[in-house]
PDB file of C-alpha atoms in Angstrom:
ATOM      1  CA  MET A  26     -12.790   2.657  17.959  1.00  0.00           C
ATOM      2  CA  THR A  27     -10.063   3.926  15.662  1.00  0.00           C
ATOM      3  CA  ALA A  28      -9.473   2.009  12.429  1.00  0.00           C
ATOM      4  CA  SER A  29      -6.054   0.433  12.009  1.00  0.00           C
ATOM      5  CA  ALA A  30      -3.665   1.763   9.398  1.00  0.00           C
ATOM      6  CA  ALA A  31      -4.119  -1.483   7.428  1.00  0.00           C
ATOM      7  CA  ASP A  32      -7.908  -1.046   7.433  1.00  0.00           C
ATOM      8  CA  LEU A  33      -7.604   2.568   6.320  1.00  0.00           C
ATOM      9  CA  LEU A  34      -5.146   1.607   3.585  1.00  0.00           C
ATOM     10  CA  HIS A  35      -7.498  -1.141   2.397  1.00  0.00           C
ATOM     11  CA  ARG A  36     -10.339   1.380   2.142  1.00  0.00           C
ATOM     12  CA  ARG A  37      -8.193   3.860   0.246  1.00  0.00           C
ATOM     13  CA  LEU A  38      -6.882   1.276  -2.213  1.00  0.00           C
ATOM     14  CA  ALA A  39     -10.455   0.133  -2.908  1.00  0.00           C
ATOM     15  CA  ALA A  40     -10.702   3.314  -5.019  1.00  0.00           C
ATOM     16  CA  LEU A  41      -8.420   1.583  -7.563  1.00  0.00           C
ATOM     17  CA  ASN A  42     -11.062  -1.153  -8.017  1.00  0.00           C
ATOM     18  CA  PRO A  43      -8.690  -4.046  -7.375  1.00  0.00           C
ATOM     19  CA  THR A  44      -9.589  -7.580  -8.386  1.00  0.00           C
ATOM     20  CA  ALA A  45      -7.172  -8.792  -5.698  1.00  0.00           C
ATOM     21  CA  LEU A  46      -5.690  -6.967  -2.721  1.00  0.00           C
ATOM     22  CA  THR A  47      -3.534  -8.249   0.108  1.00  0.00           C
ATOM     23  CA  ILE A  48      -2.080  -6.017   2.806  1.00  0.00           C
ATOM     24  CA  ALA A  49       0.427  -7.427   5.281  1.00  0.00           C
ATOM     25  CA  ASP A  50       1.475  -5.496   8.377  1.00  0.00           C
ATOM     26  CA  GLU A  51       5.217  -6.098   8.737  1.00  0.00           C
ATOM     27  CA  SER A  52       5.749  -3.525  11.477  1.00  0.00           C
ATOM     28  CA  LYS A  53       6.932  -6.058  14.060  1.00  0.00           C
ATOM     29  CA  ARG A  54       9.759  -7.087  11.741  1.00  0.00           C
ATOM     30  CA  HIS A  55      11.057  -3.511  11.912  1.00  0.00           C
ATOM     31  CA  ALA A  56      10.896  -2.976  15.685  1.00  0.00           C
ATOM     32  CA  GLY A  57      13.789  -0.807  16.800  1.00  0.00           C
ATOM     33  CA  HIS A  58      14.101   0.877  13.404  1.00  0.00           C
ATOM     34  CA  ALA A  59      14.016   4.641  13.910  1.00  0.00           C
ATOM     35  CA  GLY A  60      11.135   5.188  11.487  1.00  0.00           C
ATOM     36  CA  ALA A  61       9.050   2.435  13.069  1.00  0.00           C
ATOM     37  CA  ARG A  62       8.025   4.859  15.833  1.00  0.00           C
ATOM     38  CA  GLU A  63       6.355   7.205  13.333  1.00  0.00           C
ATOM     39  CA  GLY A  64       4.290   4.677  11.414  1.00  0.00           C
ATOM     40  CA  GLY A  65       3.890   1.105  10.302  1.00  0.00           C
ATOM     41  CA  HIS A  66       5.593  -0.965   7.642  1.00  0.00           C
ATOM     42  CA  PHE A  67       3.246  -2.628   5.154  1.00  0.00           C
ATOM     43  CA  ARG A  68       3.482  -4.902   2.124  1.00  0.00           C
ATOM     44  CA  VAL A  69       0.780  -4.462  -0.543  1.00  0.00           C
ATOM     45  CA  ASP A  70       0.025  -6.900  -3.348  1.00  0.00           C
ATOM     46  CA  ILE A  71      -2.617  -5.431  -5.626  1.00  0.00           C
ATOM     47  CA  VAL A  72      -4.067  -6.418  -8.994  1.00  0.00           C
ATOM     48  CA  ALA A  73      -6.162  -3.820 -10.827  1.00  0.00           C
ATOM     49  CA  ALA A  74      -7.087  -2.987 -14.407  1.00  0.00           C
ATOM     50  CA  ILE A  75      -5.985   0.621 -13.865  1.00  0.00           C
ATOM     51  CA  PHE A  76      -2.370  -0.632 -13.952  1.00  0.00           C
ATOM     52  CA  SER A  77      -2.693  -1.983 -17.513  1.00  0.00           C
ATOM     53  CA  GLY A  78      -0.266  -0.317 -19.897  1.00  0.00           C
ATOM     54  CA  ARG A  79       1.553   1.505 -17.078  1.00  0.00           C
ATOM     55  CA  GLY A  80       5.092   1.019 -15.891  1.00  0.00           C
ATOM     56  CA  THR A  81       6.148   0.227 -12.341  1.00  0.00           C
ATOM     57  CA  LEU A  82       6.690   3.854 -11.323  1.00  0.00           C
ATOM     58  CA  ALA A  83       3.259   4.940 -12.598  1.00  0.00           C
ATOM     59  CA  ARG A  84       1.625   2.006 -10.804  1.00  0.00           C
ATOM     60  CA  HIS A  85       3.343   2.873  -7.544  1.00  0.00           C
ATOM     61  CA  ARG A  86       2.327   6.519  -7.883  1.00  0.00           C
ATOM     62  CA  LEU A  87      -1.311   5.451  -8.184  1.00  0.00           C
ATOM     63  CA  VAL A  88      -0.979   3.417  -4.985  1.00  0.00           C
ATOM     64  CA  TYR A  89       0.757   6.272  -3.119  1.00  0.00           C
ATOM     65  CA  ASP A  90      -1.839   8.762  -4.361  1.00  0.00           C
ATOM     66  CA  ALA A  91      -4.633   6.488  -3.123  1.00  0.00           C
ATOM     67  CA  ALA A  92      -2.910   6.086   0.261  1.00  0.00           C
ATOM     68  CA  GLY A  93      -2.713   9.878   0.503  1.00  0.00           C
ATOM     69  CA  ASP A  94      -2.047  11.346   3.930  1.00  0.00           C
ATOM     70  CA  LEU A  95      -1.550   7.899   5.481  1.00  0.00           C
ATOM     71  CA  MET A  96       1.957   8.073   4.021  1.00  0.00           C
ATOM     72  CA  ARG A  97       2.702  11.133   6.146  1.00  0.00           C
ATOM     73  CA  GLY A  98       1.919   9.529   9.483  1.00  0.00           C
ATOM     74  CA  ARG A  99       0.251   6.159   9.887  1.00  0.00           C
ATOM     75  CA  ILE A 100       2.483   4.456   7.307  1.00  0.00           C
ATOM     76  CA  HIS A 101       6.265   4.792   7.376  1.00  0.00           C
ATOM     77  CA  ALA A 102       7.147   2.262   4.674  1.00  0.00           C
ATOM     78  CA  LEU A 103       5.201   0.577   1.911  1.00  0.00           C
ATOM     79  CA  SER A 104       6.431  -2.299  -0.227  1.00  0.00           C
ATOM     80  CA  ILE A 105       4.296  -2.548  -3.366  1.00  0.00           C
ATOM     81  CA  THR A 106       3.639  -5.270  -5.911  1.00  0.00           C
ATOM     82  CA  ALA A 107       1.175  -3.739  -8.376  1.00  0.00           C
ATOM     83  CA  ARG A 108       0.038  -5.873 -11.311  1.00  0.00           C
ATOM     84  CA  ALA A 109      -2.516  -5.617 -14.066  1.00  0.00           C
ATOM     85  CA  PRO A 110      -4.875  -8.588 -14.572  1.00  0.00           C
ATOM     86  CA  ASP A 111      -2.887  -9.579 -17.690  1.00  0.00           C
ATOM     87  CA  ASP A 112       0.273  -9.805 -15.551  1.00  0.00           C
ATOM     88  CA  VAL A 113      -1.165 -12.457 -13.259  1.00  0.00           C
TER      89      VAL A 113
END
């Protein structure tokens, strides 16, 4: 059985040692969108100490780096809310 893109993303983001992680598959909301054929649309809400002292762009880069090759196939779009524990 092949793991879903959400499951794979969850495993990859675990490398950031999150204290909270929610992944929502919003692909059905984008049915008919040209890019929806190539991969899913996901919303990520993640809280991790690694984000402390980093700006939004740096936080998003960490998430994209952790997602790796999923962003070139299984995932077409990713909406990210990345917070440090002090931000919560």
